[in-house]
PDB file of C-alpha atoms in Angstrom:
ATOM      1  CA  MET A1097       0.000   0.000   0.000  1.00  0.00           C
ATOM      2  CA  ILE A1098       1.353   3.442  -0.987  1.00  0.00           C
ATOM      3  CA  ARG A1099       1.111   5.888   1.942  1.00  0.00           C
ATOM      4  CA  VAL A1100       0.371   9.531   1.049  1.00  0.00           C
ATOM      5  CA  VAL A1101       0.172  12.834   2.917  1.00  0.00           C
ATOM      6  CA  LEU A1102      -1.872  15.642   1.321  1.00  0.00           C
ATOM      7  CA  ALA A1103      -0.783  19.261   1.856  1.00  0.00           C
ATOM      8  CA  ASP A1104      -3.137  21.968   0.582  1.00  0.00           C
ATOM      9  CA  ASP A1105      -4.796  24.914   2.329  1.00  0.00           C
ATOM     10  CA  GLN A1106      -8.164  24.171   0.672  1.00  0.00           C
ATOM     11  CA  PHE A1107     -10.175  21.454   2.372  1.00  0.00           C
ATOM     12  CA  VAL A1108     -12.212  20.723  -0.740  1.00  0.00           C
ATOM     13  CA  VAL A1109      -9.028  20.053  -2.729  1.00  0.00           C
ATOM     14  CA  ARG A1110      -7.703  17.670  -0.090  1.00  0.00           C
ATOM     15  CA  ALA A1111     -11.058  15.894   0.088  1.00  0.00           C
ATOM     16  CA  GLY A1112     -11.164  15.487  -3.681  1.00  0.00           C
ATOM     17  CA  PHE A1113      -7.628  14.157  -3.857  1.00  0.00           C
ATOM     18  CA  ARG A1114      -8.338  11.706  -1.026  1.00  0.00           C
ATOM     19  CA  VAL A1115     -11.308  10.260  -2.887  1.00  0.00           C
ATOM     20  CA  ILE A1116      -9.400   9.999  -6.172  1.00  0.00           C
ATOM     21  CA  LEU A1117      -6.344   8.376  -4.636  1.00  0.00           C
ATOM     22  CA  GLU A1118      -8.080   5.945  -2.304  1.00  0.00           C
ATOM     23  CA  LEU A1119     -10.382   4.731  -5.069  1.00  0.00           C
ATOM     24  CA  ALA A1120      -7.252   3.419  -6.777  1.00  0.00           C
ATOM     25  CA  GLY A1121      -7.115   0.620  -4.216  1.00  0.00           C
ATOM     26  CA  ASP A1122      -3.351   0.593  -3.649  1.00  0.00           C
ATOM     27  CA  ILE A1123      -3.042   4.103  -2.154  1.00  0.00           C
ATOM     28  CA  GLU A1124      -3.867   5.208   1.398  1.00  0.00           C
ATOM     29  CA  VAL A1125      -4.030   8.852   2.522  1.00  0.00           C
ATOM     30  CA  VAL A1126      -2.514   8.755   6.006  1.00  0.00           C
ATOM     31  CA  GLY A1127      -2.530  12.472   6.799  1.00  0.00           C
ATOM     32  CA  GLU A1128      -3.604  15.947   5.711  1.00  0.00           C
ATOM     33  CA  ALA A1129      -2.026  19.365   6.245  1.00  0.00           C
ATOM     34  CA  SER A1130      -3.248  22.884   5.481  1.00  0.00           C
ATOM     35  CA  ASP A1131       0.151  24.591   5.741  1.00  0.00           C
ATOM     36  CA  GLY A1132       3.839  23.944   5.174  1.00  0.00           C
ATOM     37  CA  PRO A1133       5.031  23.387   8.764  1.00  0.00           C
ATOM     38  CA  THR A1134       2.250  20.894   9.435  1.00  0.00           C
ATOM     39  CA  ALA A1135       3.145  19.036   6.254  1.00  0.00           C
ATOM     40  CA  VAL A1136       6.761  18.794   7.400  1.00  0.00           C
ATOM     41  CA  ALA A1137       5.709  17.555  10.847  1.00  0.00           C
ATOM     42  CA  LEU A1138       3.387  14.917   9.351  1.00  0.00           C
ATOM     43  CA  ALA A1139       6.039  13.751   6.916  1.00  0.00           C
ATOM     44  CA  ARG A1140       8.458  13.213   9.785  1.00  0.00           C
ATOM     45  CA  ARG A1141       5.943  11.494  12.035  1.00  0.00           C
ATOM     46  CA  LEU A1142       4.105   9.329   9.496  1.00  0.00           C
ATOM     47  CA  ASN A1143       6.963   8.651   7.058  1.00  0.00           C
ATOM     48  CA  PRO A1144       4.726   8.426   3.964  1.00  0.00           C
ATOM     49  CA  ASP A1145       5.938   7.289   0.568  1.00  0.00           C
ATOM     50  CA  VAL A1146       4.687  10.448  -1.183  1.00  0.00           C
ATOM     51  CA  VAL A1147       3.663  13.951  -0.115  1.00  0.00           C
ATOM     52  CA  CYS A1148       1.326  15.816  -2.483  1.00  0.00           C
ATOM     53  CA  MET A1149       2.334  19.433  -1.895  1.00  0.00           C
ATOM     54  CA  ASP A1150       0.619  22.688  -2.833  1.00  0.00           C
ATOM     55  CA  VAL A1151       2.893  25.621  -3.710  1.00  0.00           C
ATOM     56  CA  ARG A1152       1.087  28.501  -2.040  1.00  0.00           C
ATOM     57  CA  MET A1153      -0.044  27.895   1.540  1.00  0.00           C
ATOM     58  CA  PRO A1154      -0.137  30.017   4.701  1.00  0.00           C
ATOM     59  CA  GLY A1155       2.493  29.520   7.381  1.00  0.00           C
ATOM     60  CA  GLY A1156       5.303  28.741   4.973  1.00  0.00           C
ATOM     61  CA  ASN A1157       5.018  27.923   1.291  1.00  0.00           C
ATOM     62  CA  GLY A1158       5.137  24.484  -0.267  1.00  0.00           C
ATOM     63  CA  LEU A1159       8.587  24.971  -1.759  1.00  0.00           C
ATOM     64  CA  ALA A1160      10.126  25.636   1.662  1.00  0.00           C
ATOM     65  CA  ALA A1161       8.297  22.645   3.099  1.00  0.00           C
ATOM     66  CA  THR A1162       9.467  20.482   0.195  1.00  0.00           C
ATOM     67  CA  ARG A1163      13.076  21.463   0.789  1.00  0.00           C
ATOM     68  CA  GLU A1164      12.811  20.637   4.493  1.00  0.00           C
ATOM     69  CA  ILE A1165      11.199  17.252   3.849  1.00  0.00           C
ATOM     70  CA  VAL A1166      13.630  16.032   1.199  1.00  0.00           C
ATOM     71  CA  THR A1167      16.749  17.237   3.046  1.00  0.00           C
ATOM     72  CA  ARG A1168      15.878  15.269   6.164  1.00  0.00           C
ATOM     73  CA  GLY A1169      18.006  12.360   4.962  1.00  0.00           C
ATOM     74  CA  VAL A1170      20.985  14.662   4.427  1.00  0.00           C
ATOM     75  CA  VAL A1171      20.695  16.039   7.972  1.00  0.00           C
ATOM     76  CA  THR A1172      20.287  12.648   9.635  1.00  0.00           C
ATOM     77  CA  GLY A1173      22.791  10.857   7.432  1.00  0.00           C
ATOM     78  CA  ALA A1174      20.103   8.574   6.003  1.00  0.00           C
ATOM     79  CA  PRO A1175      20.028   7.732   2.276  1.00  0.00           C
ATOM     80  CA  PRO A1176      17.909  10.068   0.065  1.00  0.00           C
ATOM     81  CA  GLU A1177      15.355   7.351  -0.649  1.00  0.00           C
ATOM     82  CA  SER A1178      14.465   7.220   3.048  1.00  0.00           C
ATOM     83  CA  SER A1179      12.712  10.588   2.747  1.00  0.00           C
ATOM     84  CA  PRO A1180       9.245  10.842   1.177  1.00  0.00           C
ATOM     85  CA  ALA A1181       9.043  11.777  -2.486  1.00  0.00           C
ATOM     86  CA  VAL A1182       7.314  15.130  -2.975  1.00  0.00           C
ATOM     87  CA  LEU A1183       4.805  15.625  -5.773  1.00  0.00           C
ATOM     88  CA  VAL A1184       4.111  19.336  -6.225  1.00  0.00           C
ATOM     89  CA  VAL A1185       0.492  19.833  -7.293  1.00  0.00           C
ATOM     90  CA  THR A1186      -0.473  23.397  -8.172  1.00  0.00           C
ATOM     91  CA  THR A1187      -2.686  25.614 -10.300  1.00  0.00           C
ATOM     92  CA  PHE A1188       0.381  27.527 -11.432  1.00  0.00           C
ATOM     93  CA  ASP A1189       2.283  26.356 -14.506  1.00  0.00           C
ATOM     94  CA  LEU A1190       4.757  29.241 -14.430  1.00  0.00           C
ATOM     95  CA  ASP A1191       8.365  28.309 -15.024  1.00  0.00           C
ATOM     96  CA  GLU A1192       9.356  29.931 -11.741  1.00  0.00           C
ATOM     97  CA  TYR A1193       7.219  27.527  -9.718  1.00  0.00           C
ATOM     98  CA  VAL A1194       8.342  24.484 -11.661  1.00  0.00           C
ATOM     99  CA  PHE A1195      11.977  25.433 -11.402  1.00  0.00           C
ATOM    100  CA  GLY A1196      11.597  26.270  -7.716  1.00  0.00           C
ATOM    101  CA  ALA A1197       9.952  22.923  -7.008  1.00  0.00           C
ATOM    102  CA  LEU A1198      12.743  20.974  -8.671  1.00  0.00           C
ATOM    103  CA  GLU A1199      15.375  23.134  -7.006  1.00  0.00           C
ATOM    104  CA  ALA A1200      13.748  22.349  -3.657  1.00  0.00           C
ATOM    105  CA  GLY A1201      14.109  18.642  -4.381  1.00  0.00           C
ATOM    106  CA  ALA A1202      10.629  17.678  -5.566  1.00  0.00           C
ATOM    107  CA  SER A1203      10.389  14.405  -7.468  1.00  0.00           C
ATOM    108  CA  GLY A1204       7.446  15.478  -9.594  1.00  0.00           C
ATOM    109  CA  PHE A1205       5.273  18.374 -10.701  1.00  0.00           C
ATOM    110  CA  ILE A1206       1.723  18.290 -12.043  1.00  0.00           C
ATOM    111  CA  LEU A1207      -1.113  20.782 -12.390  1.00  0.00           C
ATOM    112  CA  LYS A1208      -4.298  20.617 -10.335  1.00  0.00           C
ATOM    113  CA  ASP A1209      -6.456  20.371 -13.450  1.00  0.00           C
ATOM    114  CA  THR A1210      -4.811  17.075 -14.393  1.00  0.00           C
ATOM    115  CA  GLU A1211      -7.015  14.052 -15.010  1.00  0.00           C
ATOM    116  CA  PRO A1212      -7.691  11.840 -11.942  1.00  0.00           C
ATOM    117  CA  ASP A1213      -5.924   8.874 -13.534  1.00  0.00           C
ATOM    118  CA  ASP A1214      -2.854  11.033 -14.133  1.00  0.00           C
ATOM    119  CA  LEU A1215      -2.748  12.028 -10.454  1.00  0.00           C
ATOM    120  CA  VAL A1216      -2.907   8.380  -9.416  1.00  0.00           C
ATOM    121  CA  ASP A1217      -0.232   7.472 -11.957  1.00  0.00           C
ATOM    122  CA  ALA A1218       2.020  10.283 -10.707  1.00  0.00           C
ATOM    123  CA  VAL A1219       1.782   9.085  -7.112  1.00  0.00           C
ATOM    124  CA  ARG A1220       2.560   5.522  -8.162  1.00  0.00           C
ATOM    125  CA  ARG A1221       5.544   6.627 -10.230  1.00  0.00           C
ATOM    126  CA  LEU A1222       7.042   8.633  -7.402  1.00  0.00           C
ATOM    127  CA  ALA A1223       6.467   5.826  -4.914  1.00  0.00           C
ATOM    128  CA  ASN A1224       8.435   3.555  -7.255  1.00  0.00           C
ATOM    129  CA  GLY A1225      11.353   5.954  -7.617  1.00  0.00           C
ATOM    130  CA  TYR A1226      10.555   7.641 -10.922  1.00  0.00           C
ATOM    131  CA  GLY A1227      10.221  11.368 -11.435  1.00  0.00           C
ATOM    132  CA  LEU A1228       7.511  13.158 -13.361  1.00  0.00           C
ATOM    133  CA  VAL A1229       6.955  16.607 -14.812  1.00  0.00           C
ATOM    134  CA  ASP A1230       3.666  17.644 -16.410  1.00  0.00           C
ATOM    135  CA  GLN A1231       4.109  17.401 -20.186  1.00  0.00           C
ATOM    136  CA  ALA A1232       2.725  20.914 -20.614  1.00  0.00           C
ATOM    137  CA  VAL A1233       5.831  22.361 -18.987  1.00  0.00           C
ATOM    138  CA  THR A1234       8.514  19.744 -19.700  1.00  0.00           C
ATOM    139  CA  ARG A1235      10.332  21.602 -22.490  1.00  0.00           C
ATOM    140  CA  ARG A1236      10.270  24.899 -20.628  1.00  0.00           C
ATOM    141  CA  VAL A1237      11.706  23.263 -17.517  1.00  0.00           C
ATOM    142  CA  ILE A1238      14.659  21.822 -19.405  1.00  0.00           C
ATOM    143  CA  ALA A1239      15.247  25.099 -21.238  1.00  0.00           C
ATOM    144  CA  GLU A1240      15.182  26.933 -17.917  1.00  0.00           C
ATOM    145  CA  PHE A1241      17.732  24.585 -16.391  1.00  0.00           C
ATOM    146  CA  ALA A1242      20.019  25.128 -19.344  1.00  0.00           C
ATOM    147  CA  ARG A1243      19.627  28.907 -19.140  1.00  0.00           C
ATOM    148  CA  ARG A1244      19.939  29.313 -15.374  1.00  0.00           C
ATOM    149  CA  ARG A1245      22.589  26.702 -14.759  1.00  0.00           C
ATOM    150  CA  PRO A1246      25.440  27.261 -17.215  1.00  0.00           C
ATOM    151  CA  ALA A1247      27.492  24.128 -17.689  1.00  0.00           C
ATOM    152  CA  GLN A1248      30.317  23.741 -15.208  1.00  0.00           C
ATOM    153  CA  PRO A1249      33.230  21.376 -15.874  1.00  0.00           C
ATOM    154  CA  PRO A1250      32.548  17.993 -14.227  1.00  0.00           C
ATOM    155  CA  GLY A1251      35.281  16.548 -12.054  1.00  0.00           C
ATOM    156  CA  THR A1252      34.596  17.856  -8.569  1.00  0.00           C
ATOM    157  CA  GLY A1253      32.608  16.514  -5.675  1.00  0.00           C
ATOM    158  CA  ALA A1254      30.212  13.651  -6.337  1.00  0.00           C
ATOM    159  CA  ALA A1255      30.997  13.662 -10.063  1.00  0.00           C
ATOM    160  CA  GLN A1256      34.456  12.289  -9.327  1.00  0.00           C
ATOM    161  CA  GLN A1257      32.931   9.257  -7.643  1.00  0.00           C
ATOM    162  CA  LEU A1258      31.169   8.106 -10.791  1.00  0.00           C
ATOM    163  CA  THR A1259      32.769   5.498 -13.013  1.00  0.00           C
ATOM    164  CA  ALA A1260      33.105   6.199 -16.720  1.00  0.00           C
ATOM    165  CA  ARG A1261      30.114   3.944 -17.430  1.00  0.00           C
ATOM    166  CA  GLU A1262      27.967   5.617 -14.768  1.00  0.00           C
ATOM    167  CA  THR A1263      28.901   9.015 -16.179  1.00  0.00           C
ATOM    168  CA  ASP A1264      27.851   7.946 -19.678  1.00  0.00           C
ATOM    169  CA  ILE A1265      24.516   6.656 -18.407  1.00  0.00           C
ATOM    170  CA  VAL A1266      23.738   9.799 -16.399  1.00  0.00           C
ATOM    171  CA  ARG A1267      24.613  11.962 -19.410  1.00  0.00           C
ATOM    172  CA  LEU A1268      22.354   9.968 -21.728  1.00  0.00           C
ATOM    173  CA  LEU A1269      19.536  10.037 -19.179  1.00  0.00           C
ATOM    174  CA  ALA A1270      19.791  13.828 -19.098  1.00  0.00           C
ATOM    175  CA  GLN A1271      19.560  13.881 -22.902  1.00  0.00           C
ATOM    176  CA  GLY A1272      16.153  12.206 -22.666  1.00  0.00           C
ATOM    177  CA  LEU A1273      16.936   8.547 -23.351  1.00  0.00           C
ATOM    178  CA  SER A1274      15.056   5.705 -21.685  1.00  0.00           C
ATOM    179  CA  ASN A1275      16.837   2.712 -20.139  1.00  0.00           C
ATOM    180  CA  ALA A1276      16.294   0.678 -23.297  1.00  0.00           C
ATOM    181  CA  GLU A1277      17.638   3.477 -25.502  1.00  0.00           C
ATOM    182  CA  ILE A1278      20.677   3.922 -23.253  1.00  0.00           C
ATOM    183  CA  ALA A1279      21.327   0.174 -23.412  1.00  0.00           C
ATOM    184  CA  LYS A1280      21.182   0.256 -27.213  1.00  0.00           C
ATOM    185  CA  GLU A1281      23.462   3.292 -27.367  1.00  0.00           C
ATOM    186  CA  LEU A1282      26.081   1.711 -25.099  1.00  0.00           C
ATOM    187  CA  VAL A1283      25.573  -1.853 -26.392  1.00  0.00           C
ATOM    188  CA  ILE A1284      24.778  -3.281 -22.971  1.00  0.00           C
ATOM    189  CA  GLU A1285      21.773  -4.962 -21.324  1.00  0.00           C
ATOM    190  CA  THR A1286      18.905  -2.891 -19.933  1.00  0.00           C
ATOM    191  CA  SER A1287      19.403  -4.573 -16.564  1.00  0.00           C
ATOM    192  CA  THR A1288      22.995  -3.342 -16.591  1.00  0.00           C
ATOM    193  CA  VAL A1289      21.795   0.219 -17.192  1.00  0.00           C
ATOM    194  CA  LYS A1290      19.470  -0.054 -14.200  1.00  0.00           C
ATOM    195  CA  SER A1291      22.260  -1.352 -11.978  1.00  0.00           C
ATOM    196  CA  HIS A1292      24.742   1.359 -12.978  1.00  0.00           C
ATOM    197  CA  LEU A1293      22.103   4.078 -12.683  1.00  0.00           C
ATOM    198  CA  GLY A1294      21.106   2.885  -9.216  1.00  0.00           C
ATOM    199  CA  ARG A1295      24.725   3.024  -8.033  1.00  0.00           C
ATOM    200  CA  ALA A1296      25.194   6.463  -9.616  1.00  0.00           C
ATOM    201  CA  MET A1297      22.104   7.808  -7.846  1.00  0.00           C
ATOM    202  CA  THR A1298      23.411   6.543  -4.516  1.00  0.00           C
ATOM    203  CA  LYS A1299      26.789   8.209  -5.082  1.00  0.00           C
ATOM    204  CA  ILE A1300      25.380  11.616  -6.026  1.00  0.00           C
ATOM    205  CA  GLY A1301      22.731  11.494  -3.287  1.00  0.00           C
ATOM    206  CA  VAL A1302      19.470  11.606  -5.247  1.00  0.00           C
ATOM    207  CA  ARG A1303      16.390   9.433  -4.893  1.00  0.00           C
ATOM    208  CA  ASP A1304      14.960   9.318  -8.418  1.00  0.00           C
ATOM    209  CA  ARG A1305      15.574   9.815 -12.127  1.00  0.00           C
ATOM    210  CA  LEU A1306      14.179  13.350 -12.201  1.00  0.00           C
ATOM    211  CA  GLN A1307      16.593  14.618  -9.567  1.00  0.00           C
ATOM    212  CA  THR A1308      19.369  12.765 -11.395  1.00  0.00           C
ATOM    213  CA  VAL A1309      18.581  14.901 -14.458  1.00  0.00           C
ATOM    214  CA  VAL A1310      18.586  18.014 -12.257  1.00  0.00           C
ATOM    215  CA  TRP A1311      21.996  17.020 -10.878  1.00  0.00           C
ATOM    216  CA  ALA A1312      23.335  16.379 -14.379  1.00  0.00           C
ATOM    217  CA  TYR A1313      22.296  19.854 -15.523  1.00  0.00           C
ATOM    218  CA  ARG A1314      23.842  21.481 -12.476  1.00  0.00           C
ATOM    219  CA  ASN A1315      27.109  19.720 -13.123  1.00  0.00           C
ATOM    220  CA  GLY A1316      27.292  20.228 -16.855  1.00  0.00           C
ATOM    221  CA  MET A1317      26.792  16.522 -17.596  1.00  0.00           C
ATOM    222  CA  HIS A1318      24.215  16.974 -20.300  1.00  0.00           C
ATOM    223  CA  THR A1319      23.635  18.179 -23.830  1.00  0.00           C
ATOM    224  CA  ALA A1320      20.735  20.177 -25.197  1.00  0.00           C
ATOM    225  CA  PRO A1321      17.406  18.258 -25.225  1.00  0.00           C
ATOM    226  CA  GLN A1322      16.637  16.745 -28.598  1.00  0.00           C
ATOM    227  CA  SER A1323      12.913  16.013 -28.314  1.00  0.00           C
ATOM    228  CA  THR A1324      10.510  16.254 -25.389  1.00  0.00           C
ATOM    229  CA  GLY A1325      13.119  17.013 -22.764  1.00  0.00           C
ATOM    230  CA  ILE A1326      12.914  14.500 -19.924  1.00  0.00           C
ATOM    231  CA  ASP A1327      11.304  11.556 -21.675  1.00  0.00           C
ATOM    232  CA  GLY A1328      14.191   9.564 -20.236  1.00  0.00           C
ATOM    233  CA  LEU A1329      12.341   9.662 -16.892  1.00  0.00           C
ATOM    234  CA  ARG A1330      10.364   6.733 -18.226  1.00  0.00           C
ATOM    235  CA  PRO A1331      11.988   3.540 -16.958  1.00  0.00           C
ATOM    236  CA  LYS A1332      11.582   1.209 -19.936  1.00  0.00           C
TER     237      LYS A1332
END
């Protein structure tokens, strides 16, 4: 059962999300919060798999709460995957909010007017370690990363810990390739890609593919997107 905490200052939104998610059968809403600090407290106490986080809430915005939730593992010395994945759900599709959410460490971003099935799918993806960005903003997100984070020469910090093969895989992931496409490009098995990617994620301290792409852009380990941007977030 996937455990979820809902954080939104509107009761009707939380109630609607609860109904949608719990009808799926494999998702349980274990807590609700109407502000950022409460969301952080619930995440720490209940240890859910996913937190659905609104951006604008009283008592501290959702981006600040997201940052506090996802950095818990860094503070305690626990691995990144021990912290809940945060799915930012908002009415705002502005680049600034998307970029801010990913900067804060969110694993996914969707709009509130998304279809119910898409919300359920997003929660499942995040619970299974895959990132997600609403397709309406995917290209703009990648373009914004490229503009705001000029490439810096790799070779310092966590980048030095990666093997040559892990570096190749992270770079291809950031270009938008799926596991199968990476395997074909490098002439290796898909299972080998998964293994190398998992070890790379552990070394650089990220919990999912989306944040791996974010890390790659920050460290200059990418090239310009060639199609839809982060299609490589799909696992196949």
